């Protein structure tokens, strides 16, 4: 069986500095497979390259070498329907939720935008919106507000709600619960597990919290000194 | 005698730095008025670390922004925030600018919104020194900036010339911390300072924060979701729910013997205490429950709880603990 998403021997180099270019290798020769129904945990120190790896797998950045395959096809060469399929099936929830929502669009509008994209008939919007808010444990009071007008944890759940509407196959979750208190964190994690059971979702979960990993991940990998190693 | 006055008197040996009393913050929105802070009172003493905890959306960051006088236009703010003999809420923008950063510094919950994307990491911090006249020239300020960054584990020389987008989430988090510490403020407000840091980096960062705090005798107002961090570094803890402080007291005592039913419920969410979620749902802030806001979810509620309780000092002989420094807003006491 073909993996839904697969990284094959990827490495990443960042250049910085205007005059004295310094090249830094972030990681090398990393391979990783993501499949439905399974959670892969990704850990590593601050700055070890977790977000970079996650972004590459989501197709948001190009690796220096190696490739990322979506159902066996290199994502760099996807076109038309296949590309649309990839963009919908693989969704990323960002480490910094405030930064990923458009500050000039109300929460309601940014949710409706997704419904429009999905061609959901307008008469169903209200119901779908209230359903998804309930799923992530948020009140409809927030709909008229802008991202700057809700709390950190509320923003994180709004970002999650938008992604869930797209009904992805694989979700790349970069610290999805870092802004949440323990009670809401438990709620969100159990939601993710439930979705995995019911819809067969696959996750790449980046987290610093060992308890979260123990609770969620089937396999855990660690980025250390530029290498990806399986732990435990 | 007002709550805050007696709060001060009960601990005369400590010097109050910041005295927040009767703070209320309301936001006007299309879907009603949000009561984000409701009669919040607390005192922050010299040298101490006070933790502010409570579930997401309960109003912690709003209190922090109110102290910094940084709330948005749609906010109606009332009450008193006394610092160095003045009510910060009365200060004009020019006066407040001298307080911010130099006397009261804040580490925001969200680095991407508070770091300037087009200025290098080194200059972000060096600039603060120069604006507030704390360094002679550019090279001296860069030198100082490098020193602080190094203590937070960002020591590589090349890193000073990088931009926020070239840093990882945790690295930017530490840049924020460096910029809050560099001016040796009297009060540091840290909103989720260890969010997204791995445990080793978090521990190192907190150690540095504590060291710099002790060096300057500053007080720390720590907002966090991490109970382990609270237990390790906070002297006192204030528990917030739906815009109100419900309990405040010395940290070990509150963790050992929580008095308010909400504090008990919150501590039961801890993994080591069985991860029992709090039954019911978080209340609406536009239309909060009448009386005690926690009463619809409270296992100990009685008829009286539909009336608002007031903050009350608990005497030492009422509990196992010995201090007179516990305050509760609950009809049980
Ligand atoms: N655009 C860029 N240019 C140069 N260097 C970059 C760029 N983006 C990231 N880096 C560097 O790549 C390294 C890895 O960053 P990344 O964000 O992937 O780390 P991370 O493991 O997610 O860390 P954290 O846990 O702190 O979020 C860091 O050293 C960072 O400085
Ligand atoms: N500008 C605003 N307009 C309307 N409501 C707001 C505004 N800013 C914040 N709020 C609301 O005020 C409440 C308190 O927000 P605050 O950011 O203080 O929460 P918090 O306790 O810091 O939560 P978290 O732990 O998630 O960061 C939230 O319910 C939020 O939606
Ligand atoms: Mg990251
Ligand atoms: Mg907050």
XYZ file of C-alpha atoms and ligand atoms in Angstrom:
629
model
C 0.000 0.000 0.000
C 1.174 3.508 -0.832
C 1.621 5.821 2.128
C -0.583 8.921 2.055
C 2.413 11.131 2.661
C 6.048 10.173 2.604
C 9.294 12.082 2.985
C 12.216 10.458 1.209
C 15.761 11.393 2.137
C 15.093 15.084 2.574
C 17.599 17.578 3.841
C 17.301 21.290 4.447
C 19.785 24.119 4.330
C 19.091 27.681 5.392
C 21.110 30.656 4.241
C 21.274 33.823 6.228
C 23.225 37.047 6.378
C 23.361 39.731 3.732
C 27.083 40.020 3.035
C 28.631 37.033 4.713
C 26.326 34.264 3.644
C 26.308 31.502 6.172
C 24.810 28.188 5.184
C 23.426 26.001 7.895
C 22.283 22.495 7.437
C 19.169 22.022 9.570
C 18.807 18.278 9.001
C 19.877 15.661 6.485
C 18.528 12.501 4.921
C 15.235 12.405 6.769
C 12.611 9.834 5.793
C 9.176 9.580 7.338
C 5.800 8.056 6.445
C 2.352 9.279 7.420
C -0.712 7.100 7.067
C -4.385 7.210 7.955
C -5.302 6.065 11.448
C -1.837 6.625 12.865
C -0.108 9.325 14.843
C 3.582 9.990 14.396
C 5.076 12.099 17.170
C 7.913 14.500 16.438
C 10.053 15.893 19.224
C 13.352 17.760 19.432
C 14.914 20.776 21.078
C 13.961 24.318 20.232
C 15.497 25.153 16.860
C 16.149 21.525 15.880
C 14.018 21.788 12.728
C 10.610 20.366 13.638
C 8.603 23.213 12.155
C 10.812 23.198 9.075
C 10.227 19.473 8.556
C 6.495 19.892 9.135
C 6.292 22.717 6.582
C 8.165 20.684 4.011
C 5.783 17.760 4.445
C 2.833 20.120 4.064
C 4.324 21.370 0.792
C 4.926 24.871 2.130
C 8.675 24.779 1.683
C 10.955 22.972 -0.749
C 13.638 20.675 0.620
C 17.243 21.162 -0.514
C 17.435 17.512 -1.526
C 15.054 14.573 -1.431
C 11.341 14.567 -2.154
C 7.927 14.354 -0.583
C 5.448 11.894 -2.081
C 1.673 12.143 -1.910
C 0.167 8.723 -2.658
C 3.407 7.866 -4.409
C 3.725 11.037 -6.481
C 6.316 13.761 -5.938
C 4.377 16.817 -4.676
C 6.684 19.124 -6.614
C 5.149 17.834 -9.853
C 1.468 17.628 -8.919
C -0.865 19.542 -11.221
C -4.576 20.193 -11.605
C -6.891 17.816 -9.821
C -4.083 15.937 -8.111
C -2.649 19.136 -6.734
C -6.063 20.197 -5.429
C -6.460 16.790 -3.892
C -3.123 17.126 -2.074
C -3.867 20.645 -0.884
C -7.113 19.494 0.648
C -5.989 16.161 2.024
C -2.930 17.473 3.824
C -3.562 20.285 6.280
C -1.289 22.031 8.711
C -2.149 23.664 12.038
C 0.514 26.215 12.840
C 2.525 26.706 16.002
C 1.530 30.335 16.074
C -2.246 30.461 15.547
C -2.526 34.248 15.648
C -0.070 34.486 12.800
C -1.992 32.030 10.637
C -5.379 33.739 10.748
C -5.967 36.858 8.694
C -6.136 39.699 11.251
C -8.456 41.738 9.025
C -11.140 39.065 8.703
C -13.653 38.312 11.404
C -13.651 34.799 12.805
C -17.076 34.206 11.246
C -15.856 35.335 7.842
C -12.772 33.181 7.908
C -14.921 30.147 8.701
C -17.489 31.023 6.024
C -14.655 31.423 3.566
C -13.753 27.768 4.050
C -17.391 26.725 3.621
C -17.525 28.740 0.398
C -14.377 27.034 -0.805
C -15.986 23.672 -0.113
C -19.094 24.767 -2.077
C -21.357 24.168 0.892
C -24.776 25.732 0.064
C -25.254 29.051 1.896
C -28.364 27.914 3.756
C -26.251 25.315 5.582
C -23.548 27.755 6.682
C -25.068 28.730 9.993
C -25.581 25.167 11.048
C -22.178 23.969 9.883
C -20.499 26.886 11.626
C -22.227 26.283 14.913
C -21.470 22.538 14.663
C -17.765 23.057 14.165
C -17.540 25.651 16.946
C -19.213 23.230 19.282
C -16.784 20.496 18.242
C -13.821 22.594 19.331
C -15.631 23.924 22.400
C -16.074 27.567 21.410
C -19.029 29.902 21.765
C -20.786 31.616 18.830
C -20.160 34.884 20.597
C -16.734 34.882 18.971
C -17.995 34.967 15.369
C -18.177 38.755 15.051
C -14.673 39.258 16.478
C -11.261 39.502 14.874
C -8.253 37.317 15.755
C -6.815 40.120 17.936
C -10.000 40.119 19.980
C -9.965 36.583 21.308
C -7.604 34.809 23.688
C -4.569 32.715 22.721
C -6.309 29.424 23.372
C -9.416 30.534 21.505
C -7.329 31.408 18.448
C -5.701 28.008 18.504
C -9.080 26.270 18.468
C -10.372 28.518 15.673
C -7.395 27.528 13.548
C -8.160 23.886 14.310
C -11.849 24.338 13.445
C -11.053 25.761 10.004
C -8.770 22.882 9.199
C -11.259 20.271 10.392
C -13.927 21.658 8.040
C -11.729 20.724 5.095
C -11.945 17.073 6.127
C -8.264 16.327 5.511
C -6.766 12.835 5.423
C -3.566 13.850 7.126
C -3.038 16.653 9.585
C 0.273 18.190 10.484
C -0.073 19.645 13.939
C 2.696 21.937 15.164
C 2.260 22.326 18.939
C -1.543 22.287 18.641
C -2.155 22.534 22.368
C 0.676 24.752 23.561
C -1.652 27.692 24.294
C -4.296 25.626 26.030
C -4.795 24.973 29.710
C -4.820 21.401 30.930
C -8.592 20.985 30.891
C -9.065 22.294 27.352
C -5.936 20.481 26.203
C -7.426 17.174 27.312
C -10.613 18.088 25.446
C -8.800 18.890 22.182
C -6.597 15.805 22.331
C -9.549 13.520 22.885
C -11.316 15.208 19.953
C -8.304 14.471 17.757
C -8.268 10.835 18.872
C -11.977 10.493 18.204
C -11.603 11.931 14.702
C -8.789 9.522 14.075
C -10.985 6.611 15.076
C -14.059 7.743 13.121
C -12.518 9.252 10.022
C -9.204 7.407 9.934
C -7.145 10.578 10.083
C -3.359 10.439 10.189
C -1.366 12.919 12.253
C 2.135 14.266 12.406
C 2.165 15.729 15.876
C 4.887 18.103 17.025
C 4.921 18.586 20.765
C 7.325 19.235 23.609
C 5.161 17.531 26.144
C 6.062 13.916 26.918
C 2.598 13.300 28.456
C 0.951 14.389 25.211
C 3.178 12.037 23.229
C 2.479 9.135 25.555
C -1.221 9.772 25.146
C -1.355 10.275 21.404
C 1.565 8.922 19.400
C 1.937 5.411 18.017
C 5.559 6.066 17.146
C 7.825 8.894 18.295
C 10.728 10.365 16.345
C 13.295 12.842 17.607
C 15.268 15.402 15.612
C 18.685 15.565 17.136
C 21.798 17.141 15.622
C 20.267 17.115 12.176
C 19.271 13.443 12.249
C 15.863 11.891 12.711
C 15.883 8.913 15.026
C 13.069 6.762 16.288
C 12.695 6.684 20.038
C 11.286 4.061 22.341
C -11.474 49.051 54.871
C -11.203 47.979 51.238
C -10.031 44.538 50.255
C -6.773 45.833 48.862
C -5.999 47.948 51.912
C -6.411 45.044 54.252
C -4.517 42.879 51.795
C -1.551 45.183 52.258
C -1.917 45.382 55.999
C -2.021 41.643 56.424
C 1.476 41.453 55.018
C 3.138 44.565 56.287
C 6.604 43.111 56.055
C 6.397 43.218 52.248
C 6.600 46.284 50.060
C 3.770 46.574 47.532
C 4.933 47.530 44.048
C 1.725 47.339 42.114
C -1.745 47.611 43.549
C -4.603 46.628 41.268
C -8.018 47.295 42.744
C -11.496 46.914 41.369
C -10.243 46.551 37.825
C -12.964 45.879 35.301
C -12.550 45.614 31.541
C -15.450 45.338 29.138
C -15.383 45.057 25.357
C -18.212 46.268 23.181
C -18.877 43.789 20.341
C -21.711 43.267 17.856
C -22.804 40.264 19.841
C -22.894 41.989 23.190
C -20.632 43.319 25.893
C -17.785 41.016 26.922
C -16.940 41.255 30.621
C -13.326 40.149 30.391
C -12.234 41.373 33.830
C -14.649 41.917 36.673
C -13.599 43.581 39.921
C -10.062 42.182 39.817
C -7.931 43.133 42.822
C -4.455 42.004 43.770
C -1.187 43.361 45.061
C 2.202 42.544 43.642
C 5.009 42.817 46.172
C 8.653 43.613 45.653
C 10.745 40.563 44.808
C 7.857 38.151 44.654
C 6.536 35.929 41.889
C 2.770 35.933 41.640
C 1.226 33.403 39.267
C -2.074 34.108 37.536
C -3.761 30.895 36.442
C -7.125 29.852 35.017
C -8.646 28.269 31.925
C -8.173 29.754 28.465
C -10.201 32.859 27.804
C -10.749 33.701 31.489
C -9.081 37.108 31.195
C -5.431 36.673 32.177
C -3.920 38.454 29.174
C -6.531 41.196 29.431
C -5.365 41.952 32.980
C -1.770 42.055 31.719
C -2.675 44.444 28.885
C -4.604 46.651 31.303
C -1.501 47.043 33.496
C 0.494 48.019 30.422
C -2.278 50.367 29.312
C -2.372 48.537 25.992
C -6.009 47.573 25.653
C -7.690 48.230 22.288
C -10.128 51.050 21.573
C -13.262 49.014 22.155
C -12.327 48.415 25.786
C -13.999 50.230 28.677
C -11.607 50.140 31.634
C -12.436 51.018 35.229
C -10.659 50.737 38.547
C -7.215 51.553 39.818
C -3.763 50.317 38.899
C -1.409 52.019 41.299
C 2.308 52.085 40.586
C 4.799 54.512 42.155
C 1.990 56.612 43.552
C 0.115 57.058 40.274
C -2.868 55.364 38.677
C -1.480 53.936 35.446
C -4.929 54.104 33.885
C -4.784 57.918 34.147
C -1.425 58.296 32.417
C -1.227 59.717 28.924
C 0.533 57.850 26.144
C 3.752 59.832 26.575
C 4.040 59.141 30.303
C 3.090 55.525 29.825
C 5.771 55.041 27.190
C 8.373 55.826 29.846
C 6.927 53.181 32.142
C 6.629 50.461 29.512
C 9.773 48.461 29.021
C 11.879 50.473 31.457
C 9.787 49.994 34.613
C 7.195 47.432 33.705
C 8.080 45.026 30.934
C 5.863 42.443 29.324
C 6.647 39.225 27.527
C 3.647 38.802 25.263
C 1.943 35.498 24.719
C 2.522 35.814 21.007
C 6.025 36.617 19.751
C 5.058 37.014 16.089
C 2.820 39.972 16.889
C 5.317 41.757 19.064
C 8.641 41.333 17.316
C 9.260 43.694 14.437
C 9.627 41.473 11.349
C 12.002 43.797 9.487
C 14.532 44.366 12.270
C 17.274 41.881 13.134
C 17.232 40.072 16.455
C 20.253 41.971 17.775
C 18.806 45.354 16.831
C 15.399 44.613 18.366
C 17.050 44.495 21.744
C 19.763 47.070 21.147
C 17.105 49.546 20.074
C 15.302 49.224 23.398
C 18.514 50.115 25.205
C 19.066 53.160 23.047
C 15.495 54.456 23.149
C 15.578 54.387 26.926
C 19.097 55.811 27.113
C 20.610 52.749 28.761
C 23.584 52.353 26.472
C 26.152 54.774 25.098
C 26.179 53.889 21.439
C 25.179 51.281 18.942
C 28.140 49.032 19.533
C 27.709 49.094 23.295
C 24.019 48.342 23.011
C 24.650 45.476 20.591
C 27.243 44.153 23.020
C 24.738 44.252 25.870
C 22.037 42.665 23.740
C 24.404 39.851 22.815
C 25.109 39.250 26.483
C 21.462 38.815 27.425
C 20.741 36.609 24.412
C 23.688 34.431 25.246
C 22.378 33.800 28.726
C 19.165 32.557 27.156
C 20.976 30.099 24.916
C 21.128 32.219 21.762
C 24.828 32.789 21.796
C 26.005 32.163 18.253
C 27.393 35.379 16.861
C 25.639 35.009 13.493
C 22.247 34.782 15.153
C 22.268 38.479 16.061
C 21.942 39.402 12.409
C 19.003 37.105 11.705
C 15.372 38.169 11.388
C 12.431 36.828 13.411
C 11.178 34.726 10.471
C 14.536 32.978 10.404
C 14.189 31.940 14.022
C 12.182 29.007 15.339
C 9.133 29.507 17.550
C 11.080 28.813 20.720
C 13.980 31.029 19.691
C 11.665 34.009 19.121
C 10.089 33.296 22.468
C 13.489 33.734 24.090
C 14.170 36.929 22.131
C 11.001 38.329 23.684
C 12.212 37.357 27.111
C 15.584 38.983 26.480
C 13.955 42.234 25.420
C 11.860 42.266 28.581
C 14.855 41.678 30.838
C 17.426 43.911 29.216
C 16.238 47.175 30.807
C 16.125 45.680 34.353
C 12.485 46.661 34.947
C 10.835 46.717 38.379
C 8.023 44.479 37.232
C 8.124 41.742 34.640
C 4.853 40.429 33.295
C 5.412 37.111 31.562
C 2.455 35.766 29.572
C 3.107 32.070 28.925
C 6.895 32.529 28.759
C 7.629 28.846 28.296
C 4.931 28.130 25.725
C 6.315 25.850 23.059
C 9.733 25.371 24.662
C 11.104 21.887 25.257
C 11.545 21.063 28.914
C 15.310 21.586 29.050
C 15.165 24.947 27.265
C 12.166 25.968 29.371
C 13.999 25.153 32.572
C 17.095 27.054 31.465
C 15.033 30.047 30.404
C 13.156 30.170 33.676
C 16.396 29.896 35.627
C 17.796 32.893 33.784
C 14.598 34.839 34.343
C 14.750 34.122 38.044
C 18.406 35.078 38.260
C 17.889 38.391 36.530
C 14.810 39.048 38.622
C 16.661 38.406 41.874
C 19.553 40.552 40.756
C 17.344 43.593 40.301
C 14.779 42.781 43.003
C 12.028 42.881 40.419
C 8.620 41.307 40.856
C 7.271 38.792 38.381
C 3.642 38.405 37.364
C 3.607 35.001 35.747
C 0.716 33.942 33.539
C 0.885 30.287 32.664
C -0.952 27.055 32.005
C 1.902 25.018 33.401
C 1.136 23.998 37.010
C 4.589 22.478 37.456
C 6.162 25.829 36.647
C 3.847 27.595 39.101
C 4.770 25.212 41.876
C 8.444 25.616 41.184
C 8.798 29.357 41.006
C 5.701 31.168 42.278
C 5.460 32.528 45.821
C 1.740 33.161 45.554
C -0.934 32.157 43.104
C -4.159 33.867 42.002
C -6.847 31.715 40.420
C -9.053 33.363 37.829
C -12.380 32.230 36.420
C -14.566 34.073 33.927
C -12.967 37.450 34.549
C -12.789 37.207 38.342
C -10.129 36.219 40.846
C -11.702 33.529 43.030
C -8.796 32.565 45.221
C -5.409 34.003 46.056
C -2.814 32.685 48.468
C 0.682 31.316 49.044
C 1.508 28.792 46.367
C 2.308 25.705 48.464
C -0.829 26.191 50.548
C -3.133 26.604 47.571
C -1.749 23.486 45.896
C -1.767 21.491 49.100
C -5.151 22.615 50.320
C -7.184 24.338 47.601
C -10.167 26.031 49.209
C -12.323 27.299 46.372
C -14.276 24.515 44.625
C -13.041 25.853 41.273
C -9.410 25.662 42.373
C -10.018 22.083 43.475
C -11.649 21.214 40.154
C -8.797 22.856 38.247
C -6.140 20.922 40.152
C -8.015 17.689 39.498
C -7.347 18.204 35.781
C -3.641 17.586 36.451
C -2.298 14.331 35.026
C -0.920 13.337 38.446
C -4.336 13.910 40.021
C -6.234 11.799 37.537
C -7.006 14.256 34.720
C -10.652 14.699 35.722
C -12.143 17.336 33.426
C -14.347 19.993 35.032
C -17.969 19.034 34.352
C -20.109 21.449 32.362
C -19.000 24.130 29.902
C -17.079 27.385 30.268
C -19.501 30.237 30.888
C -20.343 32.951 28.396
C -18.573 36.220 29.064
C -21.297 38.342 27.519
C -24.013 36.742 29.555
C -22.278 35.239 32.592
C -24.174 33.289 35.251
C -25.724 35.417 38.002
C -24.122 35.310 41.411
C -20.977 33.228 41.709
C -19.971 32.577 38.105
C -18.812 29.075 38.904
C -21.990 27.993 40.674
C -23.677 26.229 37.709
C -20.686 23.846 37.581
C -19.990 23.702 41.289
C -20.502 20.442 43.189
C -21.016 22.391 46.411
C -23.532 24.958 45.232
C -26.427 26.029 47.411
C -29.262 28.528 47.128
C -27.106 31.415 48.278
C -24.701 30.978 45.350
C -27.004 32.795 42.976
C -25.910 35.950 44.796
C -22.417 37.358 44.225
C -19.949 36.391 46.948
C -17.238 38.860 47.973
C -13.515 38.414 48.580
C -12.898 37.278 52.135
C -9.766 36.728 54.147
C -9.417 33.283 55.683
C -8.033 33.135 59.201
C -5.256 30.677 59.916
C -7.293 28.617 62.375
C -9.937 27.945 59.684
C -7.563 25.731 57.734
C -4.708 23.345 58.276
C -2.326 25.996 57.101
C -0.785 28.603 59.258
C -0.661 31.841 57.341
C -3.183 34.620 57.295
C -2.667 35.322 53.634
C -5.460 33.435 51.972
C -8.338 35.126 50.233
C -11.441 33.403 48.856
C -14.525 34.532 46.976
C -17.028 31.817 47.897
C -20.065 31.478 50.154
C -18.626 28.335 51.735
C -16.245 30.457 53.759
N 14.004 31.188 6.711
C 15.036 30.789 7.452
N 16.274 31.247 7.202
C 17.321 30.855 7.944
N 17.246 30.008 8.968
C 16.041 29.521 9.280
C 14.872 29.883 8.543
N 13.810 29.237 9.082
C 14.299 28.504 10.114
N 15.631 28.677 10.231
C 16.502 28.004 11.208
O 16.238 26.640 11.178
C 16.366 26.059 12.468
C 15.164 25.192 12.748
O 13.996 25.986 12.861
P 12.568 25.333 13.179
O 11.592 26.462 13.220
O 12.285 24.239 12.225
O 12.817 24.746 14.645
P 11.808 23.979 15.635
O 12.373 22.626 15.875
O 10.424 24.061 15.117
O 11.970 24.825 16.967
P 10.873 25.285 18.064
O 10.653 24.126 18.950
O 11.591 26.379 18.804
O 9.659 25.766 17.354
C 16.550 27.232 13.430
O 17.898 27.274 13.807
C 16.199 28.452 12.625
O 17.001 29.546 12.991
N -10.613 43.116 21.847
C -11.503 42.242 22.344
N -12.813 42.336 22.042
C -13.713 41.478 22.549
N -13.395 40.436 23.366
C -12.104 40.284 23.705
C -11.098 41.157 23.212
N -9.896 40.739 23.695
C -10.161 39.648 24.458
N -11.480 39.364 24.472
C -12.153 38.291 25.218
O -11.855 38.457 26.582
C -11.679 37.200 27.227
C -10.369 37.150 27.971
O -9.299 37.095 27.035
P -7.788 36.853 27.458
O -6.971 36.997 26.227
O -7.466 37.701 28.614
O -7.829 35.320 27.923
P -6.654 34.473 28.599
O -7.078 34.159 29.992
O -5.361 35.156 28.406
O -6.733 33.112 27.755
P -5.555 32.197 27.101
O -5.091 31.334 28.193
O -6.290 31.422 26.051
O -4.527 33.105 26.538
C -11.793 36.134 26.156
O -13.031 35.495 26.243
C -11.645 36.910 24.857
O -12.419 36.312 23.828
Mg 8.709 25.110 15.761
Mg -3.738 34.846 27.159
